[in-house]
Coordinates of C-alpha atoms and ligand atoms in Angstrom, one line a residue:
M1 CA -10.8 -45.5 25.1
D2 CA -10.9 -42.0 23.4
K3 CA -14.5 -40.8 22.8
T4 CA -13.5 -37.9 21.3
K5 CA -14.7 -37.5 17.6
L6 CA -11.9 -35.0 16.7
F7 CA -9.1 -37.6 17.6
T8 CA -10.8 -40.5 16.0
K9 CA -9.3 -41.7 12.7
I10 CA -11.0 -41.2 9.4
K11 CA -10.7 -43.1 5.8
L12 CA -10.9 -41.4 2.8
R13 CA -10.8 -44.0 0.4
E14 CA -7.4 -45.6 1.1
L15 CA -6.2 -42.6 3.1
V16 CA -6.2 -42.7 6.6
L17 CA -6.2 -39.5 8.8
K18 CA -4.9 -40.0 12.3
N19 CA -7.5 -37.0 13.4
R20 CA -9.9 -34.7 11.7
V21 CA -8.4 -31.3 12.3
V22 CA -7.4 -30.2 8.9
V23 CA -5.2 -27.0 7.7
S24 CA -7.5 -25.0 5.7
P25 CA -5.5 -23.6 2.4
M26 CA -3.6 -20.3 3.0
C27 CA -2.2 -18.4 0.3
Q28 CA 0.9 -17.1 1.8
Y29 CA 2.0 -14.6 -1.8
M30 CA 5.5 -15.5 -1.0
A31 CA 6.2 -17.6 -4.0
V32 CA 8.6 -16.6 -7.0
D33 CA 7.2 -17.3 -10.5
G34 CA 5.3 -20.0 -8.8
H35 CA 7.8 -21.7 -6.9
V36 CA 8.1 -22.6 -3.3
Q37 CA 10.6 -20.6 -1.1
D38 CA 11.9 -21.2 2.3
W39 CA 8.9 -19.2 3.8
H40 CA 6.7 -22.0 2.8
L41 CA 8.7 -24.5 4.4
A42 CA 9.0 -22.5 7.8
H43 CA 5.4 -21.8 7.4
H44 CA 4.4 -25.7 6.8
S45 CA 6.7 -26.8 9.5
R46 CA 4.6 -25.2 12.2
F47 CA 1.5 -27.1 11.4
A48 CA 3.4 -30.3 10.6
L49 CA 4.9 -30.5 14.2
G50 CA 1.9 -29.4 15.6
G51 CA 0.1 -32.7 15.0
V52 CA -2.8 -32.0 12.5
G53 CA -4.6 -34.9 10.7
L54 CA -4.4 -33.2 7.2
A55 CA -2.9 -30.2 5.8
F56 CA -3.6 -28.5 2.3
V57 CA -1.2 -26.2 0.6
E58 CA -2.5 -23.0 -0.6
A59 CA -4.4 -22.4 -3.9
T60 CA -1.7 -22.9 -6.6
G61 CA -2.4 -22.0 -10.0
V62 CA -2.6 -24.4 -12.9
T63 CA -1.4 -21.6 -15.4
R64 CA 0.6 -18.5 -14.8
N65 CA -2.2 -16.6 -15.7
G66 CA -4.5 -18.6 -13.0
R67 CA -2.4 -16.9 -10.3
I68 CA -4.2 -14.6 -8.1
T69 CA -1.2 -12.5 -7.0
H70 CA 2.7 -12.4 -8.2
G71 CA 3.5 -14.2 -4.9
C72 CA 1.1 -17.1 -5.4
T73 CA 2.3 -20.6 -6.0
G74 CA 2.1 -22.4 -9.2
I75 CA 1.8 -26.0 -10.4
W76 CA 1.8 -25.0 -14.2
N77 CA 5.0 -26.4 -14.8
D78 CA 7.4 -29.5 -14.1
Q79 CA 9.8 -27.4 -12.4
H80 CA 7.3 -26.6 -9.6
I81 CA 7.2 -30.3 -8.6
S82 CA 10.6 -30.1 -6.5
G83 CA 9.6 -27.0 -4.3
L84 CA 6.1 -28.7 -3.6
R85 CA 7.6 -32.3 -2.9
K86 CA 9.9 -30.5 0.2
I87 CA 6.5 -29.4 1.8
V88 CA 5.2 -33.0 1.2
D89 CA 8.3 -34.6 2.6
L90 CA 8.1 -32.4 5.6
Y91 CA 4.5 -33.5 6.4
K92 CA 5.3 -37.1 5.6
S93 CA 8.2 -36.9 7.9
Q94 CA 5.5 -36.1 10.4
N95 CA 3.3 -38.8 9.4
V96 CA 0.5 -35.9 8.6
A97 CA -1.5 -36.3 5.4
V98 CA -1.0 -33.5 2.8
G99 CA -2.9 -32.4 0.1
I100 CA -2.9 -29.4 -2.4
Q101 CA -5.4 -27.3 -3.5
I102 CA -5.4 -26.2 -7.3
G103 CA -7.4 -23.5 -8.9
H104 CA -7.5 -20.7 -11.6
A105 CA -8.3 -17.3 -10.4
G106 CA -9.9 -16.2 -13.4
R107 CA -11.3 -12.8 -13.5
R108 CA -9.8 -12.4 -10.0
A109 CA -6.2 -12.7 -11.1
S110 CA -3.8 -9.9 -11.6
A111 CA -4.4 -8.9 -8.2
A112 CA -2.3 -7.2 -5.8
R113 CA -1.3 -8.8 -2.3
P114 CA -3.6 -8.3 0.4
W115 CA -1.5 -5.9 2.4
D116 CA -0.9 -4.0 -0.9
G117 CA -4.6 -3.6 -0.8
A118 CA -5.9 -6.8 -3.1
Q119 CA -6.8 -4.5 -6.0
P120 CA -6.2 -5.4 -9.4
I121 CA -2.7 -4.6 -10.3
E122 CA -2.5 -0.9 -12.3
N123 CA 0.2 -0.8 -14.8
G124 CA 3.6 0.2 -13.4
E125 CA 2.1 -0.1 -9.7
L126 CA 4.7 -2.2 -7.2
D127 CA 6.7 -2.9 -10.3
E128 CA 4.7 -6.2 -11.0
A129 CA 2.9 -6.1 -14.5
P130 CA -0.7 -6.7 -14.7
W131 CA -2.0 -9.6 -17.0
E132 CA -4.8 -10.2 -19.0
C133 CA -7.7 -12.1 -17.1
F134 CA -10.4 -14.1 -18.8
A135 CA -13.9 -15.4 -17.2
P136 CA -16.9 -17.2 -18.4
S137 CA -18.2 -13.5 -19.4
A138 CA -16.8 -10.5 -20.1
I139 CA -18.4 -8.9 -16.7
P140 CA -16.1 -7.3 -14.2
E141 CA -16.2 -8.4 -10.5
Q142 CA -16.6 -4.9 -9.4
H143 CA -17.3 -1.5 -11.2
G144 CA -13.9 0.1 -12.2
H145 CA -12.2 -3.3 -12.0
P146 CA -10.9 -4.6 -15.6
T147 CA -13.3 -6.2 -17.9
P148 CA -12.1 -10.0 -18.2
R149 CA -12.4 -11.4 -21.6
C150 CA -14.9 -13.8 -22.3
M151 CA -13.5 -17.4 -22.8
T152 CA -13.4 -19.1 -26.1
T153 CA -14.2 -22.7 -26.2
S154 CA -10.7 -23.4 -26.9
D155 CA -9.4 -21.1 -23.7
I156 CA -12.2 -23.5 -21.9
Q157 CA -10.5 -26.7 -23.1
E158 CA -6.9 -25.8 -22.7
T159 CA -7.7 -24.7 -18.8
I160 CA -9.3 -28.2 -18.3
D161 CA -6.5 -29.4 -19.9
A162 CA -4.0 -27.6 -17.5
F163 CA -6.0 -29.0 -14.4
A164 CA -5.5 -32.3 -15.8
L165 CA -1.5 -31.6 -15.9
A166 CA -1.3 -30.0 -12.7
T167 CA -3.3 -33.4 -11.0
Q168 CA -0.3 -35.2 -12.7
R169 CA 2.0 -33.1 -11.0
A170 CA 0.7 -33.1 -7.7
L171 CA 0.9 -36.9 -7.9
D172 CA 4.5 -36.8 -8.8
A173 CA 5.0 -34.3 -5.9
G174 CA 3.8 -36.9 -3.5
F175 CA 0.6 -35.5 -2.5
D176 CA -2.3 -37.4 -0.6
T177 CA -4.9 -35.6 -2.0
I178 CA -6.0 -32.9 -4.1
E179 CA -8.8 -30.0 -3.4
I180 CA -10.2 -28.4 -6.5
H181 CA -10.7 -25.0 -5.5
G182 CA -14.3 -24.1 -6.8
A183 CA -15.1 -21.2 -4.3
H184 CA -14.7 -17.3 -3.9
G185 CA -15.3 -16.2 -7.1
Y186 CA -12.6 -17.6 -9.0
L187 CA -12.8 -19.2 -12.3
I188 CA -14.7 -22.6 -11.5
H189 CA -16.9 -20.8 -8.9
S190 CA -17.6 -18.0 -11.6
F191 CA -19.0 -20.6 -14.2
F192 CA -21.3 -21.9 -11.4
S193 CA -22.7 -18.6 -10.5
P194 CA -25.2 -16.5 -12.8
I195 CA -23.8 -13.4 -11.6
S196 CA -20.6 -14.3 -13.3
N197 CA -21.6 -16.6 -15.9
Q198 CA -24.1 -15.0 -18.6
R199 CA -22.9 -17.3 -21.3
K200 CA -25.8 -18.7 -24.0
D201 CA -23.6 -21.9 -25.1
A202 CA -23.1 -25.3 -23.4
Y203 CA -21.3 -23.8 -20.6
G204 CA -23.8 -21.3 -19.5
G205 CA -27.6 -20.9 -19.0
D206 CA -29.5 -23.0 -16.5
L207 CA -27.9 -24.7 -13.5
Y208 CA -27.1 -27.7 -15.2
K209 CA -25.1 -25.9 -18.0
R210 CA -23.4 -23.7 -15.4
M211 CA -22.1 -26.8 -13.8
Q212 CA -20.5 -27.9 -17.1
F213 CA -17.0 -26.7 -16.3
P214 CA -16.8 -27.3 -12.8
L215 CA -17.9 -30.9 -13.8
R216 CA -15.4 -31.2 -16.9
V217 CA -12.8 -30.0 -14.6
T218 CA -13.5 -32.5 -11.8
E219 CA -14.0 -35.1 -14.6
A220 CA -10.2 -34.4 -15.9
V221 CA -8.8 -34.5 -12.4
R222 CA -10.5 -37.6 -11.5
E223 CA -9.2 -39.2 -14.5
I224 CA -5.6 -39.1 -13.7
W225 CA -5.9 -39.0 -9.8
P226 CA -5.7 -42.6 -8.8
K227 CA -9.0 -44.4 -7.3
E228 CA -7.5 -45.3 -4.2
M229 CA -6.6 -41.5 -3.2
P230 CA -9.5 -39.2 -2.2
L231 CA -10.5 -35.7 -3.9
F232 CA -11.8 -32.5 -2.1
Y233 CA -13.9 -29.8 -3.9
R234 CA -14.4 -26.4 -1.9
V235 CA -17.4 -24.8 -2.8
S236 CA -18.9 -21.5 -1.9
A237 CA -22.0 -22.9 -0.6
V238 CA -24.1 -19.6 -1.3
D239 CA -23.1 -16.5 -3.2
G240 CA -24.9 -14.4 -0.3
V241 CA -25.8 -11.5 -2.7
P242 CA -29.1 -11.3 -4.7
G243 CA -29.3 -13.5 -8.1
G244 CA -26.7 -15.5 -6.8
I245 CA -26.2 -19.6 -6.3
S246 CA -28.5 -20.8 -3.1
I247 CA -27.4 -23.7 -0.7
E248 CA -29.9 -25.8 -2.9
D249 CA -28.3 -25.2 -6.3
T250 CA -24.9 -26.1 -4.5
A251 CA -26.6 -29.2 -3.1
E252 CA -27.3 -30.2 -7.1
L253 CA -24.0 -29.5 -7.9
A254 CA -22.6 -31.7 -4.9
K255 CA -24.8 -34.5 -6.2
E256 CA -22.9 -34.4 -9.8
L257 CA -19.8 -34.0 -7.9
K258 CA -20.3 -37.1 -5.9
S259 CA -21.1 -39.3 -8.8
R260 CA -17.8 -38.1 -10.6
G261 CA -15.8 -39.4 -7.5
V262 CA -15.6 -36.1 -4.9
D263 CA -15.2 -37.4 -1.8
V264 CA -15.6 -34.2 0.4
I265 CA -16.9 -31.1 -0.3
D266 CA -15.4 -28.3 1.6
C267 CA -18.1 -25.8 2.7
S268 CA -17.3 -22.2 2.3
S269 CA -19.0 -19.1 1.0
G270 CA -19.0 -16.0 -0.8
G271 CA -16.4 -14.2 -2.9
M272 CA -18.4 -13.6 -6.1
T273 CA -18.4 -9.5 -5.8
K274 CA -15.7 -9.2 -3.1
P275 CA -12.7 -11.1 -1.6
A276 CA -14.3 -13.5 1.0
T277 CA -11.6 -13.7 3.3
L278 CA -10.6 -10.0 3.3
S279 CA -14.6 -9.2 4.1
K280 CA -14.8 -7.0 7.3
E281 CA -18.2 -8.0 7.5
K282 CA -19.1 -9.1 11.4
L283 CA -19.6 -12.8 11.7
A284 CA -20.6 -15.5 14.2
R285 CA -18.2 -18.3 15.0
G286 CA -19.2 -21.5 13.0
Y287 CA -21.1 -19.3 10.5
Q288 CA -20.6 -21.7 7.6
V289 CA -21.2 -25.1 9.6
P290 CA -25.1 -24.8 8.4
Y291 CA -23.8 -25.5 4.7
A292 CA -21.6 -28.2 5.5
D293 CA -24.7 -29.6 7.5
Y294 CA -27.1 -29.1 4.8
I295 CA -24.9 -30.8 2.0
R296 CA -23.8 -33.5 4.1
S297 CA -27.7 -34.7 4.6
A298 CA -29.3 -33.9 1.4
V299 CA -26.4 -35.2 -0.6
G300 CA -25.0 -37.9 1.6
I301 CA -21.4 -36.9 1.0
K302 CA -18.8 -36.4 3.7
T303 CA -18.3 -32.6 4.6
M304 CA -15.6 -30.2 5.8
A305 CA -16.8 -27.1 7.9
V306 CA -14.6 -24.2 7.9
G307 CA -15.0 -20.6 9.0
L308 CA -14.5 -19.2 12.1
I309 CA -14.0 -22.4 14.1
I310 CA -11.8 -21.4 17.0
E311 CA -12.4 -23.4 20.4
P312 CA -11.8 -27.2 20.3
Q313 CA -15.1 -27.8 21.9
E314 CA -16.8 -26.0 19.0
A315 CA -15.0 -28.2 16.6
E316 CA -16.0 -31.3 18.5
D317 CA -19.6 -30.6 19.0
I318 CA -19.6 -29.9 14.9
L319 CA -18.5 -33.6 14.7
Q320 CA -20.7 -35.2 17.4
N321 CA -23.8 -33.3 16.0
E322 CA -22.9 -34.9 12.6
Q323 CA -23.0 -31.2 10.7
A324 CA -19.4 -32.2 9.0
D325 CA -16.8 -35.0 8.9
L326 CA -13.7 -32.9 8.9
V327 CA -12.8 -29.4 10.6
A328 CA -10.7 -27.1 8.7
I329 CA -8.8 -24.1 10.5
A330 CA -7.2 -21.5 9.0
R331 CA -6.3 -18.2 11.2
E332 CA -6.5 -20.0 14.4
M333 CA -4.0 -22.3 13.1
I334 CA -1.8 -19.3 12.3
S335 CA -2.3 -17.9 15.9
N336 CA -1.4 -21.4 17.5
P337 CA 0.0 -23.9 15.2
N338 CA -0.3 -26.3 18.2
W339 CA -3.9 -25.8 18.3
T340 CA -4.4 -29.8 17.9
Y341 CA -2.3 -30.4 20.9
H342 CA -4.3 -28.0 23.0
A343 CA -7.4 -29.3 21.7
A344 CA -6.0 -32.9 22.9
L345 CA -5.7 -31.2 26.4
E346 CA -8.8 -29.6 26.5
L347 CA -10.9 -32.6 25.1
D348 CA -9.2 -34.3 27.8
T349 CA -8.0 -37.2 26.0
D350 CA -6.3 -40.5 26.9
N351 CA -2.6 -39.4 25.7
P352 CA -2.7 -35.6 24.8
H353 CA 1.0 -35.4 24.4
D354 CA 1.1 -37.9 21.8
V355 CA -0.3 -35.7 19.3
L356 CA 3.4 -34.0 19.3
P357 CA 6.5 -35.6 17.8
D358 CA 8.3 -37.4 20.7
S359 CA 11.1 -34.7 21.1
Y360 CA 8.3 -32.2 22.4
A361 CA 5.8 -34.8 23.8
F362 CA 8.1 -36.4 26.4
H363 CA 9.3 -33.1 27.9
L364 CA 5.7 -31.7 28.2
A365 CA 4.7 -35.1 29.6
R366 CA 7.7 -35.2 32.2
R367 CA 6.6 -31.4 33.1
D368 CA 3.2 -32.3 33.8
H369 CA 4.4 -35.3 35.8
N370 CA 6.5 -32.9 37.8
L371 CA 3.7 -30.4 38.5
I372 CA 2.3 -30.9 42.0
A373 CA -1.2 -30.2 40.9
K374 CA -2.3 -31.0 37.4
S375 CA -4.2 -28.1 36.3
R376 CA -2.1 -26.5 33.1
S377 CA -2.7 -23.1 35.4
G378 CA -0.6 -24.6 38.2
N379 CA -4.1 -24.3 40.6
Ligands
LIG401 C1 -3.9 -15.7 4.8 C2 -5.1 -16.4 4.2 C3 -5.0 -16.9 3.0 C4 -6.1 -18.0 2.3 N1 -5.8 -18.4 1.4 C5 -6.6 -19.2 0.9 C6 -6.6 -20.2 -0.5 O1 -5.6 -20.4 -0.8 N2 -7.8 -20.9 -0.7 C7 -8.9 -20.8 0.1 O2 -9.9 -21.4 -0.7 N3 -9.1 -20.2 1.1 C8 -8.1 -19.4 1.5 N4 -8.5 -18.7 2.6 C9 -9.7 -19.0 3.4 C10 -9.2 -20.2 4.5 O3 -9.0 -21.3 3.9 C11 -10.8 -20.3 5.3 O4 -11.6 -20.7 4.4 C12 -11.0 -18.6 5.9 O5 -10.0 -18.1 6.4 C13 -11.9 -19.3 7.0 O6 -11.3 -20.1 8.1 P1 -10.7 -19.2 9.4 O7 -11.8 -18.6 10.2 O8 -10.3 -20.6 10.2 O9 -9.8 -18.4 9.2 C14 -7.2 -18.0 3.2 C15 -7.2 -17.3 4.6 C16 -6.3 -16.7 5.2 C17 -6.7 -15.8 6.5

């Protein structure tokens, strides 16, 4: 019997994942007017064939203005559904569950792609026009960045409605789950953090007022998303800057999210004053795992750990120590899309080749059988 936790199934509502390895959402910046391109199919095929339990499609804009860059995928239009469905079909053909992260970039919209500097687009630069950003308050992310327009209550309502419409489209495309992007300084997170939200109305002020927009979005998504299907929510568990949100604040939010039908809190961090994933800061392996651990025990909700989880044994230890229920991997998955297969080998599971499709598994199993010595290095 297989003793690993990484390869133990998990049931989230009626969705059963064959293992606990999750591909974290990763923007590709390769879409055209929000539409999926061949690149996305090639990119996702790598993970679909590698045997993960669940994969997320990148942060996908619920409105055109809610994209981070001109290259981000969108779900603001019914025309986007067919491209997204191709990604879904690809994963389903390999018995891999697939989700989509939906979001709105808020004051961090209208940016250049990472390899073009990730800064706000200036007029005429790169032949791509900037667009107006909005946010809970008219506070730029950094000194020198454009000042976003302060959202009116009708902007707020329209954006909540856009999340609901996006949810219906995700359902029509065939996704198994949705993740609400509530992290990394984008719109939802920017309502929650006092650094970016200084409103005096029902959507700003104390912790509970700052939660209102995230909660209204979640309620709108949950109302459309079927009861038997799970819902993820990505938090920036801490802002990591003075005056920002703390892990205790996030635990309060997670309690409210849980009562509104969120099943898994995906625990990231940062992004309030600079892009979280483009940081040059030195970080330790598994640096965000303590957040997943804290939220899991303080709130009694399933969590997903993410961030510099590289070795299979590290992932297994997180699950064995009950610090999280799922492990999300981004960059290491780009480096090695067969990570799950290598994890199965390294953790000495019963039938590691079974992680892969038959047409790969058969030949690797036969090769290993043919080898005189069992060690992969041939020693
Ligand atoms: C190319 C790239 C694109 C990313 N896009 C997203 C995204 O769309 N949504 C999101 O929440 N995080 C995004 N992230 C962050 C990852 O999901 C993940 O949280 C982060 O990279 C840490 O995990 P890792 O150390 O395994 O890479 C992205 C990261 C990378 C490297």
